[in-house]
Amino acid sequence: MQLPASWMPTVGDELAKPYFGDLQQFLENERTKHTVFPPVDRVFEALELTPFDAVRVVVLGQDPYHDDGQAHGLAFSVLTGVKLPASLRNIFKELHDDLGGPLAKHGCLIPWAKQGVLMLNTVLTVRAHQAHSHRGKGWELFTDAVIAALSKRTDPIVFVLWGKPAQGKKILIDLQRHHVLESAHPSPLSAHRGFFGSRPFSKINDALRAWGQAEIDWRLHDS
């Protein structure tokens, strides 16, 4: 579990803080007794695929998927060949309704990450089949530091906050510098309460275009 080099200057100091040492000890104990997702070499996958200076959009999730074979370190994403979780199906439905085009046949969001979309969970690990089991163990302090570091960047970023837990992070964001999109979470429990029809994908591209940046190509080609 090694922090990618591009993030070391901004959040590397977090690794030396007492809470992070406690978190590492907790994770070592968890992995000896339980299955933990994602695999240890993919815990920082989101930060690996989207270097600090490359971030243009931040999509905040909560904790990783907790069923077998799902989590691989990107919020909301599953690898090609894995059945789409319900929240991701709703994301794809909204993408289709927003921008048109065919519904994606796989749920791997790595192409988004490589274009500067940081798919960041606020908790980066979970015990198998036990949602939120690693909440309150220290990850939130680390990911808050990531968000705060991004907020200090001169170049503007679009922050996408789906659901109340993500919206609670708004206090970390400089609203004079960055653009925030908020709506209900894409979960089946809440998607009909304001996620559907929120058109986040076109709004993200509108903001990027207004800043003179390239749009995100949201299409996920078959692979």
mmCIF file of C-alpha atoms in Angstrom:
data_model
loop_
_atom_site.group_PDB
_atom_site.id
_atom_site.type_symbol
_atom_site.label_atom_id
_atom_site.label_comp_id
_atom_site.label_asym_id
_atom_site.label_seq_id
_atom_site.Cartn_x
_atom_site.Cartn_y
_atom_site.Cartn_z
ATOM 1 C CA MET A 1 0.000 0.000 0.000
ATOM 2 C CA GLN A 2 2.245 2.749 -1.332
ATOM 3 C CA LEU A 3 1.131 6.318 -1.959
ATOM 4 C CA PRO A 4 1.776 7.286 -5.606
ATOM 5 C CA ALA A 5 4.681 9.682 -6.071
ATOM 6 C CA SER A 6 2.614 12.524 -7.534
ATOM 7 C CA TRP A 7 0.639 12.786 -4.286
ATOM 8 C CA MET A 8 3.608 12.697 -1.904
ATOM 9 C CA PRO A 9 4.329 16.478 -1.891
ATOM 10 C CA THR A 10 0.737 17.342 -0.956
ATOM 11 C CA VAL A 11 -0.507 14.520 1.294
ATOM 12 C CA GLY A 12 2.632 12.502 2.013
ATOM 13 C CA ASP A 13 2.892 14.067 5.470
ATOM 14 C CA GLU A 14 -0.337 12.285 6.415
ATOM 15 C CA LEU A 15 1.505 8.960 6.352
ATOM 16 C CA ALA A 16 3.645 10.003 9.317
ATOM 17 C CA LYS A 17 0.732 11.089 11.515
ATOM 18 C CA PRO A 18 -0.373 8.886 14.419
ATOM 19 C CA TYR A 19 -3.838 8.228 12.968
ATOM 20 C CA PHE A 20 -2.328 6.754 9.814
ATOM 21 C CA GLY A 21 -0.088 4.440 11.808
ATOM 22 C CA ASP A 22 -3.150 3.272 13.719
ATOM 23 C CA LEU A 23 -4.989 2.772 10.426
ATOM 24 C CA GLN A 24 -2.160 0.685 9.012
ATOM 25 C CA GLN A 25 -2.108 -1.491 12.118
ATOM 26 C CA PHE A 26 -5.869 -1.937 11.899
ATOM 27 C CA LEU A 27 -5.613 -2.977 8.250
ATOM 28 C CA GLU A 28 -2.823 -5.456 8.946
ATOM 29 C CA ASN A 29 -4.955 -7.085 11.633
ATOM 30 C CA GLU A 30 -8.014 -7.097 9.379
ATOM 31 C CA ARG A 31 -6.177 -8.738 6.514
ATOM 32 C CA THR A 32 -4.889 -11.535 8.768
ATOM 33 C CA LYS A 33 -8.415 -12.381 9.951
ATOM 34 C CA HIS A 34 -10.720 -11.358 7.114
ATOM 35 C CA THR A 35 -10.880 -10.720 3.390
ATOM 36 C CA VAL A 36 -10.466 -7.008 2.720
ATOM 37 C CA PHE A 37 -11.346 -5.194 -0.510
ATOM 38 C CA PRO A 38 -9.786 -3.899 -2.666
ATOM 39 C CA PRO A 39 -6.540 -5.915 -2.843
ATOM 40 C CA VAL A 40 -3.685 -4.211 -1.033
ATOM 41 C CA ASP A 41 -1.942 -3.205 -4.272
ATOM 42 C CA ARG A 42 -5.058 -1.365 -5.456
ATOM 43 C CA VAL A 43 -5.978 0.627 -2.362
ATOM 44 C CA PHE A 44 -4.515 3.802 -3.914
ATOM 45 C CA GLU A 45 -5.582 2.968 -7.476
ATOM 46 C CA ALA A 46 -7.603 6.168 -7.883
ATOM 47 C CA LEU A 47 -4.582 8.280 -6.937
ATOM 48 C CA GLU A 48 -2.314 6.163 -9.139
ATOM 49 C CA LEU A 49 -4.452 6.541 -12.248
ATOM 50 C CA THR A 50 -5.140 10.265 -11.746
ATOM 51 C CA PRO A 51 -1.992 12.109 -10.641
ATOM 52 C CA PHE A 52 -2.397 15.225 -8.508
ATOM 53 C CA ASP A 53 -1.676 17.719 -11.282
ATOM 54 C CA ALA A 54 -3.937 15.856 -13.718
ATOM 55 C CA VAL A 55 -7.129 16.069 -11.616
ATOM 56 C CA ARG A 56 -9.863 18.034 -13.359
ATOM 57 C CA VAL A 57 -12.963 16.430 -11.826
ATOM 58 C CA VAL A 58 -13.479 14.744 -8.443
ATOM 59 C CA VAL A 59 -16.338 12.262 -8.016
ATOM 60 C CA LEU A 60 -16.707 11.312 -4.359
ATOM 61 C CA GLY A 61 -17.932 7.893 -3.302
ATOM 62 C CA GLN A 62 -18.239 6.394 0.185
ATOM 63 C CA ASP A 63 -16.592 3.022 0.806
ATOM 64 C CA PRO A 64 -15.625 0.357 -1.742
ATOM 65 C CA TYR A 65 -18.012 -2.295 -3.027
ATOM 66 C CA HIS A 66 -17.925 -5.165 -0.545
ATOM 67 C CA ASP A 67 -18.873 -8.184 -2.650
ATOM 68 C CA ASP A 68 -16.365 -10.549 -4.260
ATOM 69 C CA GLY A 69 -14.498 -9.250 -7.289
ATOM 70 C CA GLN A 70 -16.042 -5.790 -7.341
ATOM 71 C CA ALA A 71 -13.736 -3.222 -5.729
ATOM 72 C CA HIS A 72 -10.548 -2.276 -7.559
ATOM 73 C CA GLY A 73 -9.789 1.117 -6.048
ATOM 74 C CA LEU A 74 -11.994 3.474 -8.085
ATOM 75 C CA ALA A 75 -15.256 4.768 -6.643
ATOM 76 C CA PHE A 76 -18.306 3.272 -8.399
ATOM 77 C CA SER A 77 -16.158 1.260 -10.842
ATOM 78 C CA VAL A 78 -15.893 -2.493 -11.386
ATOM 79 C CA LEU A 79 -13.525 -4.278 -13.717
ATOM 80 C CA THR A 80 -14.654 -5.490 -17.124
ATOM 81 C CA GLY A 81 -16.654 -8.704 -16.846
ATOM 82 C CA VAL A 82 -18.034 -7.952 -13.365
ATOM 83 C CA LYS A 83 -21.800 -7.529 -13.067
ATOM 84 C CA LEU A 84 -22.791 -3.880 -12.780
ATOM 85 C CA PRO A 85 -23.780 -2.833 -9.236
ATOM 86 C CA ALA A 86 -27.090 -1.014 -8.951
ATOM 87 C CA SER A 87 -25.577 2.439 -8.338
ATOM 88 C CA LEU A 88 -23.410 2.121 -11.430
ATOM 89 C CA ARG A 89 -26.372 1.039 -13.531
ATOM 90 C CA ASN A 90 -28.143 4.213 -12.434
ATOM 91 C CA ILE A 91 -25.070 6.301 -13.254
ATOM 92 C CA PHE A 92 -25.046 4.841 -16.758
ATOM 93 C CA LYS A 93 -28.787 5.449 -17.143
ATOM 94 C CA GLU A 94 -28.320 9.102 -16.229
ATOM 95 C CA LEU A 95 -25.313 9.347 -18.571
ATOM 96 C CA HIS A 96 -27.461 7.969 -21.397
ATOM 97 C CA ASP A 97 -30.333 10.340 -20.612
ATOM 98 C CA ASP A 98 -27.928 13.277 -20.322
ATOM 99 C CA LEU A 99 -25.683 12.817 -23.340
ATOM 100 C CA GLY A 100 -27.258 10.029 -25.384
ATOM 101 C CA GLY A 101 -25.277 7.208 -26.893
ATOM 102 C CA PRO A 102 -25.460 3.501 -26.066
ATOM 103 C CA LEU A 103 -25.474 2.220 -22.502
ATOM 104 C CA ALA A 104 -22.049 0.949 -21.459
ATOM 105 C CA LYS A 105 -21.679 -2.833 -21.493
ATOM 106 C CA HIS A 106 -19.018 -2.885 -18.781
ATOM 107 C CA GLY A 107 -18.420 -0.912 -15.604
ATOM 108 C CA CYS A 108 -14.702 -0.180 -15.750
ATOM 109 C CA LEU A 109 -14.235 3.570 -15.277
ATOM 110 C CA ILE A 110 -10.473 3.611 -15.813
ATOM 111 C CA PRO A 111 -10.897 5.623 -19.056
ATOM 112 C CA TRP A 112 -12.515 8.394 -17.012
ATOM 113 C CA ALA A 113 -9.693 8.305 -14.468
ATOM 114 C CA LYS A 114 -7.099 8.636 -17.219
ATOM 115 C CA GLN A 115 -8.799 11.830 -18.425
ATOM 116 C CA GLY A 116 -8.492 13.497 -15.033
ATOM 117 C CA VAL A 117 -11.607 12.263 -13.219
ATOM 118 C CA LEU A 118 -10.543 11.282 -9.703
ATOM 119 C CA MET A 119 -12.986 8.562 -8.627
ATOM 120 C CA LEU A 120 -12.293 8.877 -4.887
ATOM 121 C CA ASN A 121 -13.972 6.946 -2.104
ATOM 122 C CA THR A 122 -13.838 8.653 1.288
ATOM 123 C CA VAL A 123 -13.004 5.270 2.882
ATOM 124 C CA LEU A 124 -10.548 3.221 0.829
ATOM 125 C CA THR A 125 -11.035 -0.294 2.218
ATOM 126 C CA VAL A 126 -13.848 -2.533 3.476
ATOM 127 C CA ARG A 127 -14.216 -5.960 5.035
ATOM 128 C CA ALA A 128 -15.785 -8.441 2.633
ATOM 129 C CA HIS A 129 -19.584 -8.433 2.709
ATOM 130 C CA GLN A 130 -19.765 -5.828 5.499
ATOM 131 C CA ALA A 131 -20.586 -2.370 4.205
ATOM 132 C CA HIS A 132 -19.009 0.557 6.079
ATOM 133 C CA SER A 133 -16.945 -1.823 8.238
ATOM 134 C CA HIS A 134 -13.837 0.368 7.915
ATOM 135 C CA ARG A 135 -15.627 3.640 8.536
ATOM 136 C CA GLY A 136 -14.169 5.749 11.333
ATOM 137 C CA LYS A 137 -10.773 4.017 11.320
ATOM 138 C CA GLY A 138 -8.791 6.912 9.846
ATOM 139 C CA TRP A 139 -9.409 6.852 6.121
ATOM 140 C CA GLU A 140 -11.706 9.862 6.329
ATOM 141 C CA LEU A 141 -8.874 11.976 7.754
ATOM 142 C CA PHE A 142 -6.628 10.955 4.867
ATOM 143 C CA THR A 143 -9.182 11.544 2.105
ATOM 144 C CA ASP A 144 -10.184 14.861 3.685
ATOM 145 C CA ALA A 145 -6.516 15.834 3.311
ATOM 146 C CA VAL A 146 -6.662 14.813 -0.357
ATOM 147 C CA ILE A 147 -9.749 16.973 -0.936
ATOM 148 C CA ALA A 148 -8.249 19.915 0.956
ATOM 149 C CA ALA A 149 -5.010 19.659 -1.040
ATOM 150 C CA LEU A 150 -6.938 19.690 -4.303
ATOM 151 C CA SER A 151 -8.970 22.671 -3.114
ATOM 152 C CA LYS A 152 -5.743 24.662 -2.697
ATOM 153 C CA ARG A 153 -4.777 24.125 -6.327
ATOM 154 C CA THR A 154 -4.843 27.194 -8.564
ATOM 155 C CA ASP A 155 -6.389 25.366 -11.515
ATOM 156 C CA PRO A 156 -10.159 24.953 -11.060
ATOM 157 C CA ILE A 157 -11.728 21.536 -10.461
ATOM 158 C CA VAL A 158 -15.310 20.280 -10.666
ATOM 159 C CA PHE A 159 -16.281 18.472 -7.458
ATOM 160 C CA VAL A 160 -19.238 16.085 -7.805
ATOM 161 C CA LEU A 161 -20.977 15.395 -4.497
ATOM 162 C CA TRP A 162 -23.661 12.701 -4.695
ATOM 163 C CA GLY A 163 -25.588 12.179 -1.466
ATOM 164 C CA LYS A 164 -25.319 13.685 2.007
ATOM 165 C CA PRO A 165 -21.998 12.076 3.089
ATOM 166 C CA ALA A 166 -20.259 13.486 0.008
ATOM 167 C CA GLN A 167 -21.981 16.848 0.423
ATOM 168 C CA GLY A 168 -20.568 17.006 3.945
ATOM 169 C CA LYS A 169 -17.146 17.473 2.326
ATOM 170 C CA LYS A 170 -18.200 20.764 0.750
ATOM 171 C CA ILE A 171 -16.691 22.656 3.701
ATOM 172 C CA LEU A 172 -13.245 21.501 2.533
ATOM 173 C CA ILE A 173 -13.635 23.070 -0.917
ATOM 174 C CA ASP A 174 -12.835 26.662 -1.905
ATOM 175 C CA LEU A 175 -16.092 27.600 -3.600
ATOM 176 C CA GLN A 176 -14.597 30.798 -5.043
ATOM 177 C CA ARG A 177 -12.085 28.784 -7.053
ATOM 178 C CA HIS A 178 -13.840 25.518 -7.857
ATOM 179 C CA HIS A 179 -17.221 24.366 -9.127
ATOM 180 C CA VAL A 180 -19.420 22.021 -7.060
ATOM 181 C CA LEU A 181 -22.253 19.844 -8.365
ATOM 182 C CA GLU A 182 -24.592 18.304 -5.789
ATOM 183 C CA SER A 183 -27.472 15.860 -6.113
ATOM 184 C CA ALA A 184 -28.940 12.756 -4.540
ATOM 185 C CA HIS A 185 -26.838 9.586 -4.553
ATOM 186 C CA PRO A 186 -27.232 7.183 -7.509
ATOM 187 C CA SER A 187 -28.157 4.346 -5.150
ATOM 188 C CA PRO A 188 -31.560 2.761 -5.891
ATOM 189 C CA LEU A 189 -32.632 4.050 -2.471
ATOM 190 C CA SER A 190 -32.215 7.676 -3.495
ATOM 191 C CA ALA A 191 -31.689 8.020 -7.251
ATOM 192 C CA HIS A 192 -35.323 8.992 -7.840
ATOM 193 C CA ARG A 193 -35.002 11.808 -5.298
ATOM 194 C CA GLY A 194 -32.890 14.030 -7.502
ATOM 195 C CA PHE A 195 -30.074 12.056 -9.088
ATOM 196 C CA PHE A 196 -32.072 11.167 -12.180
ATOM 197 C CA GLY A 197 -32.402 14.306 -14.255
ATOM 198 C CA SER A 198 -29.468 16.099 -12.604
ATOM 199 C CA ARG A 199 -27.377 15.904 -15.814
ATOM 200 C CA PRO A 200 -23.965 15.921 -14.115
ATOM 201 C CA PHE A 201 -21.993 14.809 -17.155
ATOM 202 C CA SER A 202 -23.019 17.661 -19.421
ATOM 203 C CA LYS A 203 -22.640 20.131 -16.527
ATOM 204 C CA ILE A 204 -19.094 18.921 -15.872
ATOM 205 C CA ASN A 205 -18.205 19.411 -19.526
ATOM 206 C CA ASP A 206 -19.876 22.842 -19.555
ATOM 207 C CA ALA A 207 -17.649 23.916 -16.667
ATOM 208 C CA LEU A 208 -14.498 22.481 -18.217
ATOM 209 C CA ARG A 209 -15.256 24.145 -21.536
ATOM 210 C CA ALA A 210 -15.846 27.499 -19.790
ATOM 211 C CA TRP A 211 -12.378 27.172 -18.252
ATOM 212 C CA GLY A 212 -10.830 26.454 -21.646
ATOM 213 C CA GLN A 213 -10.226 22.788 -20.842
ATOM 214 C CA ALA A 214 -10.961 19.713 -22.924
ATOM 215 C CA GLU A 215 -14.239 17.963 -22.197
ATOM 216 C CA ILE A 216 -14.362 14.485 -20.697
ATOM 217 C CA ASP A 217 -15.216 11.740 -23.192
ATOM 218 C CA TRP A 218 -17.680 9.771 -21.073
ATOM 219 C CA ARG A 219 -18.100 6.964 -23.588
ATOM 220 C CA LEU A 220 -16.893 3.557 -22.442
ATOM 221 C CA HIS A 221 -16.028 1.515 -25.466
ATOM 222 C CA ASP A 222 -16.418 -2.250 -25.403
ATOM 223 C CA SER A 223 -13.343 -4.047 -24.169
#
